[in-house]
Coordinates of C-alpha atoms in Angstrom, one line a residue:
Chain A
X1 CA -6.1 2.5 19.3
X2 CA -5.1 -0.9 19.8
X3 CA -5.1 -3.7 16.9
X4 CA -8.7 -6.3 17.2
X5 CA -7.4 -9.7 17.6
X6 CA -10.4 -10.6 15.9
X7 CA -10.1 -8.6 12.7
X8 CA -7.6 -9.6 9.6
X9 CA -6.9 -7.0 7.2
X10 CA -6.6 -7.8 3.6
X11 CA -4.5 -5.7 1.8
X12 CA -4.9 -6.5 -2.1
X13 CA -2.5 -4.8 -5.2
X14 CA -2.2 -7.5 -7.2
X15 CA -5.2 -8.3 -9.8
X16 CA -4.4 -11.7 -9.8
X17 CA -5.3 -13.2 -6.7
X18 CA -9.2 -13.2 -6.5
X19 CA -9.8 -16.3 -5.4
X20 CA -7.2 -16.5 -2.6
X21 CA -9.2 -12.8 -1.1
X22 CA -12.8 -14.3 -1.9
X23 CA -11.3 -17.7 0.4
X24 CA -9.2 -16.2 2.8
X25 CA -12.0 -14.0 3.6
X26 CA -15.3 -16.5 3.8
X27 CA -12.7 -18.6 5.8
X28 CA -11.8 -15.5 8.6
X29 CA -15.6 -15.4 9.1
X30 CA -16.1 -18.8 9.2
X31 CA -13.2 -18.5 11.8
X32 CA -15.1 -15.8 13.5
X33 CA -13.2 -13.0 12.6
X34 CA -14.1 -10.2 10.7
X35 CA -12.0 -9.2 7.5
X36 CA -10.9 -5.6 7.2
X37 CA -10.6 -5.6 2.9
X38 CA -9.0 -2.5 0.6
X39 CA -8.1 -2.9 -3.4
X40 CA -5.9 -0.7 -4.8
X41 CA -3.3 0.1 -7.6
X42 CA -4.3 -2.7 -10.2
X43 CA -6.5 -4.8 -8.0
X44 CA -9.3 -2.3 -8.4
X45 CA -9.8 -4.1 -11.8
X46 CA -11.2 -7.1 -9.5
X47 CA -14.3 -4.6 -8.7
X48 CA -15.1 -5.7 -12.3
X49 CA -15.2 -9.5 -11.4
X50 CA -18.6 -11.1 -10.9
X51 CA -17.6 -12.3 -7.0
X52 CA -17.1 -9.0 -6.0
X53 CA -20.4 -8.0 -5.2
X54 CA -21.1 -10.8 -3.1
X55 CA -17.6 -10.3 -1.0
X56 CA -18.6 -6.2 -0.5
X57 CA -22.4 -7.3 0.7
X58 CA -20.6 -9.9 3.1
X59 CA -18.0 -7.3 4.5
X60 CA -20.6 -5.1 5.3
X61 CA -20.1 -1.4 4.5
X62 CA -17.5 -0.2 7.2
X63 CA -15.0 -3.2 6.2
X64 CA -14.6 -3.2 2.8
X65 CA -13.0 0.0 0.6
X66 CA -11.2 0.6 -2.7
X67 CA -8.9 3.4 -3.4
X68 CA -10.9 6.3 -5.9
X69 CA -7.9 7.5 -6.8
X70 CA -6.8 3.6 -8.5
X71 CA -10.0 3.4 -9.6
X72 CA -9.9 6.4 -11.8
X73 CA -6.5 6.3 -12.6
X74 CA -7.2 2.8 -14.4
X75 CA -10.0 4.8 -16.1
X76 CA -13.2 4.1 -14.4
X77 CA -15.6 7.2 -13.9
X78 CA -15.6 7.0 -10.0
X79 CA -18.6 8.6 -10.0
X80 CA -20.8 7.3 -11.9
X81 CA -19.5 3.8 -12.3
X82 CA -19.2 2.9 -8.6
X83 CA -18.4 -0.5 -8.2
X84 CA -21.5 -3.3 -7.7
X85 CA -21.9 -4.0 -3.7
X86 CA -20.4 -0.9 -2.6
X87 CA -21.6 2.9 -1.9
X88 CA -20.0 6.1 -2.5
X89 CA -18.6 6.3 1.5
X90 CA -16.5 3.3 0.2
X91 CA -14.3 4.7 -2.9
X92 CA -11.9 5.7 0.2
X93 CA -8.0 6.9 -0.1
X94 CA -4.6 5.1 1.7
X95 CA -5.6 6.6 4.8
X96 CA -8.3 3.8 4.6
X97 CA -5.3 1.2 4.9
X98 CA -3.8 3.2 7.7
X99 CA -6.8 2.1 9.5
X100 CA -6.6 -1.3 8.7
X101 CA -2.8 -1.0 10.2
X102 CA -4.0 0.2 13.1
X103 CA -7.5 -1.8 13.9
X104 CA -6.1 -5.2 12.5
X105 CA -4.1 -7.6 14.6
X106 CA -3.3 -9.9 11.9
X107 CA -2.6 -8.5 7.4
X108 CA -2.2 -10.2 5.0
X109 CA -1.0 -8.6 1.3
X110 CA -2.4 -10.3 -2.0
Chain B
X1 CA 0.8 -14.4 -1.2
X2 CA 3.3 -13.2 1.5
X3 CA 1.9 -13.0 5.1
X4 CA 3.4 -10.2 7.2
X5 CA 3.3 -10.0 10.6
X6 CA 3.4 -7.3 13.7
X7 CA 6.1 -6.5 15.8
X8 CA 6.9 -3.5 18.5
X9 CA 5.6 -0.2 17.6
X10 CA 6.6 3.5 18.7
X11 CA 3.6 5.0 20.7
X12 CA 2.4 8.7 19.4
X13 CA 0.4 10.5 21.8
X14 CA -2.0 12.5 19.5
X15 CA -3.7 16.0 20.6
X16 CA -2.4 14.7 24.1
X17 CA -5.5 12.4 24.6
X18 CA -5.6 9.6 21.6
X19 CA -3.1 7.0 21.4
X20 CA -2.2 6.1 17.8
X21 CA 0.8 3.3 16.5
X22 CA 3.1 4.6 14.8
X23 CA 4.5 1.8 12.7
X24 CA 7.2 1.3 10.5
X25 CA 6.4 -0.1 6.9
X26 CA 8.5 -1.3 4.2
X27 CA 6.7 -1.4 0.8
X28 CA 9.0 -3.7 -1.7
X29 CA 8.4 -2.7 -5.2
X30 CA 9.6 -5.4 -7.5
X31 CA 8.0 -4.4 -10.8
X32 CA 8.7 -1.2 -13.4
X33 CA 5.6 0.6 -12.4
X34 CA 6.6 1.7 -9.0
X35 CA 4.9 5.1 -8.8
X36 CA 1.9 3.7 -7.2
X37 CA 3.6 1.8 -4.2
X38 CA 5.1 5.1 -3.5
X39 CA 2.1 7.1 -3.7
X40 CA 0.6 4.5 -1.4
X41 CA 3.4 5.0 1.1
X42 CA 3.3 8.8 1.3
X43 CA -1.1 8.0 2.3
X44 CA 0.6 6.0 5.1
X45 CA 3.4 9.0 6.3
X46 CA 0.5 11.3 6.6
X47 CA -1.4 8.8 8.6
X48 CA 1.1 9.1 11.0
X49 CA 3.4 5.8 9.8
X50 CA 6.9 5.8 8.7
X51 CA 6.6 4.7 5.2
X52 CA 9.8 3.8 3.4
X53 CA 9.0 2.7 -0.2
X54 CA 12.1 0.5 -1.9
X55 CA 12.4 0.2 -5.5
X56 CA 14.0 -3.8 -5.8
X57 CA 14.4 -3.5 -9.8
X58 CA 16.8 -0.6 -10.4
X59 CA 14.6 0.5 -13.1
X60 CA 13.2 4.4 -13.1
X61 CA 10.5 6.0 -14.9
X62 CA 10.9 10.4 -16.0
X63 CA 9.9 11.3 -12.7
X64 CA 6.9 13.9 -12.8
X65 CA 6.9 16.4 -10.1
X66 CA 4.3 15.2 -8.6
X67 CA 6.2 12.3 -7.8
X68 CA 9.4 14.1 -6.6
X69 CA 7.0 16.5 -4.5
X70 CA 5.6 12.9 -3.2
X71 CA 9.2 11.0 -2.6
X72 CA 10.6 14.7 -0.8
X73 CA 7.2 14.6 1.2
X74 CA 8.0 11.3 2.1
X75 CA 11.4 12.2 3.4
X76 CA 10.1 15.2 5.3
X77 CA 7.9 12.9 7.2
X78 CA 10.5 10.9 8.7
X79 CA 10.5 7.7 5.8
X80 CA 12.6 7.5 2.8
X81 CA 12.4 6.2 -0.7
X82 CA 15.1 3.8 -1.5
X83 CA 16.5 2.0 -4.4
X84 CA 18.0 -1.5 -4.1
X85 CA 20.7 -2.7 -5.5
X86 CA 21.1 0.0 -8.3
X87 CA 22.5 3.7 -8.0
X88 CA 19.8 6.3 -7.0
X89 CA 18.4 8.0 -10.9
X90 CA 19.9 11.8 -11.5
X91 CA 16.5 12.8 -12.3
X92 CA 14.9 13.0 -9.0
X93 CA 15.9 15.7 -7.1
X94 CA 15.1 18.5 -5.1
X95 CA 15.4 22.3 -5.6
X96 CA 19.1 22.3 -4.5
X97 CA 20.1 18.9 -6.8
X98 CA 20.5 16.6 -4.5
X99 CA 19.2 13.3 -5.0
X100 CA 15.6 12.5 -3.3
X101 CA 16.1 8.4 -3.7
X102 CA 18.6 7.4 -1.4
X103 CA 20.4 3.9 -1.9
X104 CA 20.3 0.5 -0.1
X105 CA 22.3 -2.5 -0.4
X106 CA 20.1 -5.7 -0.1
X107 CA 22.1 -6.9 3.2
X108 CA 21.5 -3.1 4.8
X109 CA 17.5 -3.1 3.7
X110 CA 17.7 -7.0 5.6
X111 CA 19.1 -5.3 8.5
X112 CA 16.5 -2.3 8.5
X113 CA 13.5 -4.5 8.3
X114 CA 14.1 -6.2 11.3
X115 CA 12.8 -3.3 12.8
X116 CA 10.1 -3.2 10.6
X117 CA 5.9 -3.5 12.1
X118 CA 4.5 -3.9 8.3
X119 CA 6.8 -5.5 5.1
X120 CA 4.4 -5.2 2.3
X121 CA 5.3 -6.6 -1.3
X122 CA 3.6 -3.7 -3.5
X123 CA 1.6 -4.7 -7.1
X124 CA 2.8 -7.0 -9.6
X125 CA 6.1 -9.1 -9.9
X126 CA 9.0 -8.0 -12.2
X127 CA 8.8 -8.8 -15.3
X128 CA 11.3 -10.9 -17.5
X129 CA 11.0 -8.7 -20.8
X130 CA 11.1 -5.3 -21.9
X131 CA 8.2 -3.1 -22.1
X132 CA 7.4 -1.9 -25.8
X133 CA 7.5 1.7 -25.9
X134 CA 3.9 2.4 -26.0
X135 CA 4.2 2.1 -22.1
X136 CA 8.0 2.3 -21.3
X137 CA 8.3 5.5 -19.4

């Protein structure tokens, strides 16, 4: 599988960088490009933040993915507390970001 | 905010039929809590990637044995967990004692990544004071 030159993944560990995922990803699409988005380690906390569910219903389900295993680690109930804007097919593991290593021609880490 | 970047990758063929990247990544693990950034490299090794997880602080948590089972599985699929700049902790190991983190000087892990696909710097910065003992180990 080749990388898309028109997707950019968004790798995010860090809970403190909100804003820069919410802009760097409203300004790929307004770029045309489609961003490829999975929180994990401590940034599953920013499932919690009230711009979430807006960037989820914008990635569209196929783009956008948090690790379960963060999720519960950091307490949540994965289950029954799944995160505003996404589905159950989207608490993913790392293999998620593998993809995102392989579909996207251009990552950036927050 | 650190952008990385691609370079050349090895090739895999897969079942003889799909082509997959195999790509080197370097996961840089400035902070205390480092268990995660490794955890996060061994989902990569099984994806096929060469995952090679470096601990920059020289500080080491009791390792559980889930996490020496997850640093050897790292090795045994062709990445390695590192420590920078500090010797490799005694309390890693596997069943015949030998240590399971090897050591890297900063000037060697400069030279490495040149080669690397992916440089990813992993969770939160270090910190500048000491954890209180509620969450020190």
């Amino acid at each position: 599988m080749s990388a898309d030159p028109n997707k950019l993944a968004i790798f995010v560990t860090s809970p403190q960088n909100m804003r820069h995922v919410v802009g760097i990803a409203n300004a790929a699409e307004k770029a045309g490009k489609q961003p490829m988005i999975f929180f994990t380690f401590k940034s599953i906390h920013l499932t919690k933040d009230p711009r979430f569910k807006a960037l989820a219903e914008n990635c569209g389900e196929e783009n956008i993915a948090i690790c379960a295993d963060s999720y519960t680690c950091e307490g949540y109930d994965s289950a029954a507390d799944i995160p505003a804007g996404l589905s159950a097919k989207q608490m993913r593991t790392q293999a998620f970001h593998g993809a995102l290593l392989d579909e996207c021609s251009k990552y950036i880490v927050l | 905010m650190v952008l990385c970047w691609t370079n050349a990758a090895s090739t895999l063929y897969y079942k003889g039929y799909n082509k997959m990247e195999s790509l080197k990544v370097y996961i840089l693990i400035a902070n205390r809590m480092c268990n995660d950034g490794i955890r996060s490299g061994l989902g990569l090794a099984v994806e096929n990637h060469y995952a090679f997880p470096i601990i920059m602080n020289g500080e080491f948590p009791s390792f559980s044995t889930y996490m020496s089972e997850n640093i050897a599985w790292v090795k045994d699929m062709e990445g390695q967990v590192y420590s920078c700049g500090a010797p490799a902790p005694d309390n890693c190991v596997d069943e015949e004692g030998n240590k399971l983190i090897a050591e890297i000087s900063l000037e060697e892990l400069g030279e490495a990544m040149r080669d690397a696909d992916f440089i990813i710097p992993y969770g939160l910065p270090k910190q500048t004071n000491e954890p209180p003992a509620a969450c020190a180990e």
